[in-house]
Coordinates of C-alpha atoms in Angstrom, one line a residue:
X1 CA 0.0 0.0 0.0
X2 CA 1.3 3.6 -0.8
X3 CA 0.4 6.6 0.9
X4 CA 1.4 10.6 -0.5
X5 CA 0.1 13.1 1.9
X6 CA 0.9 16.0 -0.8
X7 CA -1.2 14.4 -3.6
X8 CA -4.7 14.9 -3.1
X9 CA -6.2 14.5 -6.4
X10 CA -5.7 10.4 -6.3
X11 CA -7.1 7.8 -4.5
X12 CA -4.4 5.6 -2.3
X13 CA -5.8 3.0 -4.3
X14 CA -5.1 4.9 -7.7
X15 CA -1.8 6.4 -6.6
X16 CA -0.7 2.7 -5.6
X17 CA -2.1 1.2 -9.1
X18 CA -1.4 4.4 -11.2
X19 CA 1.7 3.4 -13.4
X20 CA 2.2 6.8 -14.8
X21 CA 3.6 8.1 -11.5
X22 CA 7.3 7.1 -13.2
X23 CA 9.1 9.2 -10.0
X24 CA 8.3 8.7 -6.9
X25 CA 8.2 11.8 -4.9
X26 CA 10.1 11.9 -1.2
X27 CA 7.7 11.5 1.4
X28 CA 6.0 8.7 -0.1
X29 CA 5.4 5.6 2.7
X30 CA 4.6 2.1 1.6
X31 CA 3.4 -0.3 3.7
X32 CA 4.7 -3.4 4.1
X33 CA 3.4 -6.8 4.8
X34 CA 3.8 -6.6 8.7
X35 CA 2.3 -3.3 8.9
X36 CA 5.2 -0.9 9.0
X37 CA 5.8 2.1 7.1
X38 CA 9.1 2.8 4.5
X39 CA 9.6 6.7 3.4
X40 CA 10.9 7.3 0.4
X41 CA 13.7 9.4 1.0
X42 CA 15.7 10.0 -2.4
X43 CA 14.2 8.3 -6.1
X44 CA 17.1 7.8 -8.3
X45 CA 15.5 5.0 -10.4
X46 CA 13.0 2.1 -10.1
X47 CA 15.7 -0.1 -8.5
X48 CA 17.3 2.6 -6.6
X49 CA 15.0 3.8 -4.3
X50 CA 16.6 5.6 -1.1
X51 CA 13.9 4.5 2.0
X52 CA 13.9 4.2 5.7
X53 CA 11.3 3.2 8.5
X54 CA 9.8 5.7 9.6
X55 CA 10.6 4.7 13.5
X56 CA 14.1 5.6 12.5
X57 CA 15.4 3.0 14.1
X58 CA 17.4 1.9 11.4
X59 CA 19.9 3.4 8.6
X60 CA 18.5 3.8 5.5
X61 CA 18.9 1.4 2.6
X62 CA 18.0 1.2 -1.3
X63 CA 15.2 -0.8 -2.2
X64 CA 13.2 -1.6 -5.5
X65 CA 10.1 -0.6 -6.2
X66 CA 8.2 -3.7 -7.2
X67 CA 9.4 -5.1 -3.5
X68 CA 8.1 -1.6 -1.8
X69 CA 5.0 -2.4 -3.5
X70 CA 4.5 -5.9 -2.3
X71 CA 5.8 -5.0 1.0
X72 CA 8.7 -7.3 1.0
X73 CA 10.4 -5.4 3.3
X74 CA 11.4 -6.0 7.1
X75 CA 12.5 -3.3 10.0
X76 CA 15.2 -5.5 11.7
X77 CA 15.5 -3.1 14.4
X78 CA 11.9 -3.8 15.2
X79 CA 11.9 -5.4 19.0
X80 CA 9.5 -8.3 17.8
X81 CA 10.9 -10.8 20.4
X82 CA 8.8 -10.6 23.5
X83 CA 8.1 -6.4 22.6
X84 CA 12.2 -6.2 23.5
X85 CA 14.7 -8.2 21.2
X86 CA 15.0 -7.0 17.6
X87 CA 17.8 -8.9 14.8
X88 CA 19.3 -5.8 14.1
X89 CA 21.7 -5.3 11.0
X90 CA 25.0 -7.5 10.7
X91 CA 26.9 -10.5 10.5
X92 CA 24.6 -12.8 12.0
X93 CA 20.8 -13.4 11.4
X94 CA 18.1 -15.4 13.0
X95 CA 17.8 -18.1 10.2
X96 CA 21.4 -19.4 9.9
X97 CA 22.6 -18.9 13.6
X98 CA 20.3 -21.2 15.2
X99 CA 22.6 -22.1 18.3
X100 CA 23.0 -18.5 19.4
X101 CA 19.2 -17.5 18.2
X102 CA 18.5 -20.5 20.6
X103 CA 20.5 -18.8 23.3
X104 CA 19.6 -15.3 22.9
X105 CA 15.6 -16.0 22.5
X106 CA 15.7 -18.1 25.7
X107 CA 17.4 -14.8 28.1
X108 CA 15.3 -12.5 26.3
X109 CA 12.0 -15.2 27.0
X110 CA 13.3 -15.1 30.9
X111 CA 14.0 -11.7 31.1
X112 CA 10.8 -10.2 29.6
X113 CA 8.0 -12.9 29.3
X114 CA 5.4 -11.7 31.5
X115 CA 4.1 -15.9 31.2
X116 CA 7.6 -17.2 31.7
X117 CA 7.9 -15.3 35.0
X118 CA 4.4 -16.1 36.4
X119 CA 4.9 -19.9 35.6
X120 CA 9.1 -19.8 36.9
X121 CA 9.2 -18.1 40.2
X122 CA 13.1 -17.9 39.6
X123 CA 12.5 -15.7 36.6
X124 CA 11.0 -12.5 38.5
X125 CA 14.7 -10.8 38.9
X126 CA 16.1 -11.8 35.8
X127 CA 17.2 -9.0 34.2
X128 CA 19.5 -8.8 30.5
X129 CA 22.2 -6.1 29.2
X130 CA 20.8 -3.9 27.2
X131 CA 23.5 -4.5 24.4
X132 CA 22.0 -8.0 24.2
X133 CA 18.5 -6.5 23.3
X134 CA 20.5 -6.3 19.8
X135 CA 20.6 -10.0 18.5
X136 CA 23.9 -8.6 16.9
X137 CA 25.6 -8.0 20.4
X138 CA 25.0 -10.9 21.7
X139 CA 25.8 -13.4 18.8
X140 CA 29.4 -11.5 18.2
X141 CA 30.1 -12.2 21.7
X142 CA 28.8 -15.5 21.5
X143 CA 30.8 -17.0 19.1
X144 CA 34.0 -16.4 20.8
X145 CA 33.0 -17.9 23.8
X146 CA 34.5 -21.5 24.5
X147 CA 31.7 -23.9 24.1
X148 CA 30.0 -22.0 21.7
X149 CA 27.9 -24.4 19.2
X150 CA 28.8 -27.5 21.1
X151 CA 26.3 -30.5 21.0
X152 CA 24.0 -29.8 24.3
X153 CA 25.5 -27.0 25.6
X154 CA 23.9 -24.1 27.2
X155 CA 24.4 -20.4 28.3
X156 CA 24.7 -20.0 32.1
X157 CA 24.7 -16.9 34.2
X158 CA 25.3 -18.1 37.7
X159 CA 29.0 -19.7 37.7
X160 CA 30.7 -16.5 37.6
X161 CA 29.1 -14.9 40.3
X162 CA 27.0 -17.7 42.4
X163 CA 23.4 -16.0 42.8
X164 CA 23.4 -14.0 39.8
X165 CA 20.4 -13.0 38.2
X166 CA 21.4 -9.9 35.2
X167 CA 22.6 -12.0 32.1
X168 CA 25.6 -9.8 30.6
X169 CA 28.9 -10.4 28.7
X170 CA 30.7 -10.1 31.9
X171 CA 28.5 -12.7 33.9
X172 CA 27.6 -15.2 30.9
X173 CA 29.2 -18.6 30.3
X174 CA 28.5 -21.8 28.0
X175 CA 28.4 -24.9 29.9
X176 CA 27.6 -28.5 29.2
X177 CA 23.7 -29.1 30.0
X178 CA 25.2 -31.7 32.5
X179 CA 27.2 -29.3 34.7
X180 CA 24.6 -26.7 34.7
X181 CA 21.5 -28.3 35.7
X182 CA 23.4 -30.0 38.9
X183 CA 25.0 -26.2 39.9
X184 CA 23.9 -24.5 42.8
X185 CA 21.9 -21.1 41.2
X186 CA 22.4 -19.6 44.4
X187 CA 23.8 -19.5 48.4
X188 CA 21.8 -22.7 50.1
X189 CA 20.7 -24.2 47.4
X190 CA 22.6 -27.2 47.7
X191 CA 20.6 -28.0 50.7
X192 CA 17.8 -29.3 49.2
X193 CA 16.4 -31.9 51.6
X194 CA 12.7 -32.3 53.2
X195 CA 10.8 -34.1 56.2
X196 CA 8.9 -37.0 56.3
X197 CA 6.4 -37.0 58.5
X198 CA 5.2 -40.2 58.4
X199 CA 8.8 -42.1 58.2
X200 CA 10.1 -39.5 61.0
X201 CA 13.0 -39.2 58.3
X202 CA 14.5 -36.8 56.3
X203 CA 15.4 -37.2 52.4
X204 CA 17.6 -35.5 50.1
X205 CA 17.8 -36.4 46.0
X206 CA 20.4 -36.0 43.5
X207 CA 21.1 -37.4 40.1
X208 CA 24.6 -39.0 39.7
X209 CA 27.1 -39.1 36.6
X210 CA 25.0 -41.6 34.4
X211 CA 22.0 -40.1 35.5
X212 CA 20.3 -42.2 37.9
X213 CA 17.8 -40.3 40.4
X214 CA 19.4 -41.0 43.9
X215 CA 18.3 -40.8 47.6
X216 CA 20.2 -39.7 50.9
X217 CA 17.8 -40.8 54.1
X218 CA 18.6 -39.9 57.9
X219 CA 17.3 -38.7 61.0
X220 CA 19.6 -35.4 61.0
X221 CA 18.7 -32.8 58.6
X222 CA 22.5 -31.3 59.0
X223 CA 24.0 -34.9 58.1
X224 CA 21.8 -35.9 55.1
X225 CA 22.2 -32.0 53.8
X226 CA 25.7 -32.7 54.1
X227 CA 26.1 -35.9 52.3
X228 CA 24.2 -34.3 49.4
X229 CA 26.4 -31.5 49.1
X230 CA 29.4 -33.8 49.1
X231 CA 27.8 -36.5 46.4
X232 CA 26.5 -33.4 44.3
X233 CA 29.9 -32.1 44.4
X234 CA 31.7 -35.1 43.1
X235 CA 28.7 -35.2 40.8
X236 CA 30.0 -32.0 39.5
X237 CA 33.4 -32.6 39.7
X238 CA 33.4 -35.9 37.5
X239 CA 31.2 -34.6 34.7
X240 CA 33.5 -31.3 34.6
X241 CA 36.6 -33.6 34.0
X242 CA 35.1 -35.2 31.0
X243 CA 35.0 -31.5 29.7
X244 CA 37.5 -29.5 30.5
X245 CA 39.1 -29.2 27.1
X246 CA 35.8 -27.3 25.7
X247 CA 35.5 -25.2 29.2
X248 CA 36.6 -21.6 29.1
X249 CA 39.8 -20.5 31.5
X250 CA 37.3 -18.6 33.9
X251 CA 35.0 -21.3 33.9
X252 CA 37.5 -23.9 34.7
X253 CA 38.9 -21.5 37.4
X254 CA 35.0 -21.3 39.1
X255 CA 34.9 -25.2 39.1
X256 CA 38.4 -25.8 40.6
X257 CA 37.0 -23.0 43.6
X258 CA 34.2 -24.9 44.0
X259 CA 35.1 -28.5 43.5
X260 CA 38.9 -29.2 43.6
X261 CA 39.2 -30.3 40.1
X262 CA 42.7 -30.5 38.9
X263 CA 43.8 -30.0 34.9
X264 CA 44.1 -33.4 33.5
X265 CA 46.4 -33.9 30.1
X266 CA 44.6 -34.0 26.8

């Protein structure tokens, strides 16, 4: 659709059909598919016409006229992930880099999704760089991060700093899916044990190296919290030896705090 506020005598239907109009004045918007608005800023020829969305959100770019009048056109700076994340304009794009559109959609989901924080409790103070709003950002400092496109890893933003909630370059880390899901997200949380009434007993679970769902049982809460902290630690620190060659330095630094892993020859 094409829309000239300084032509009057036409119809927008017979301004957008009339094919006598061979220049196209500046000023003229089309609309495109998704509802958005390019201005024509500069007509130098059917194939080089100089427009720009109207939000001004991004740089302007030459487009040709049979596109502008099919709206073919896209406003990558448009936040259309959760009203906050747009693709923005470089190197990367959301159809070929799956593994970091997969990581970057899932921080901006926790971050902003009204849903996603009334279902996850943990959510409510999750919070993201505002860099990262930029798809672009976040995928040029993704793909030098260790890890990066490996088979079932995943972004983690609790390592670093234990308790963290703001997901940021400084923060942020790829892990294997096995580390992260055992990791304590925050002071305490390794103590993860509960009462039983009827048994006059308390229980503690934990899932070991090959994944089998395990069970700690005594009558002191402070010795079966304990003995969970100590199996979920070995836990961690067997799984993090089978990995250390596709760990970053600073996360292999966290890990040897926290668990007493030692470098092992490759």
């Amino acid at each position: 659709m094409l829309i000239h506020q300084d032509i009057t005598q036409l119809t927008v239907s017979a301004l957008y059909m009339d094919k006598r109009l061979r220049i196209i004045p500046s000023g003229t918007l089309f609309e495109m598919q998704n509802g958005e608005f390019l201005e024509v800023l500069n007509y130098v020829n059917a194939t080089e016409i100089l427009v720009q969305f109207i939000d001004r959100k991004s740089p302007p770019f030459y487009a040709h006229v049979g596109n502008l009048r099919k709206g073919k056109y896209k406003n990558k700076f448009h936040p259309s992930v959760f009203g906050i994340g747009f693709e923005g304009i470089g190197n990367f794009s959301f159809k070929k880099d799956k593994f970091a559109v997969n990581s970057w959609r899932g921080i901006v989901q926790r971050a902003f999704s009204k849903f996603e924080k009334e279902q996850r409790p943990s959510t409510v103070d999750v919070t993201m760089h505002e860099d990262w709003y930029n798809f672009q950002k976040f995928a040029e400092w993704a793909v030098c991060q260790k890890g990066y496109g490996k088979y079932n890893f995943e972004i983690d933003k609790d390592l670093i700093v234990l308790g963290n909630s703001h997901y940021s370059p400084e923060f942020c880390c790829y892990l294997p899916r096995e580390i992260n899901t055992r990791l304590p997200k925050r002071y305490g949380s390794f103590d993860k044990v509960y009462y039983y009434h009827k048994e006059d007993r308390y229980k503690a679970f934990y899932t070991d190296s090959d994944g089998r769902k395990k069970v700690i049982i005594g009558k002191n809460y402070d010795d079966v919290a304990m003995s969970r902290k100590i199996m979920v630690n070995d836990v961690i620190k067997n799984i993090s030896q089978k990995y250390f060659k596709d760990l970053d330095d600073i996360v292999i630094n966290r890990l040897s705090n926290y668990y007493n892993l030692t470098r092992t020859s490759e």
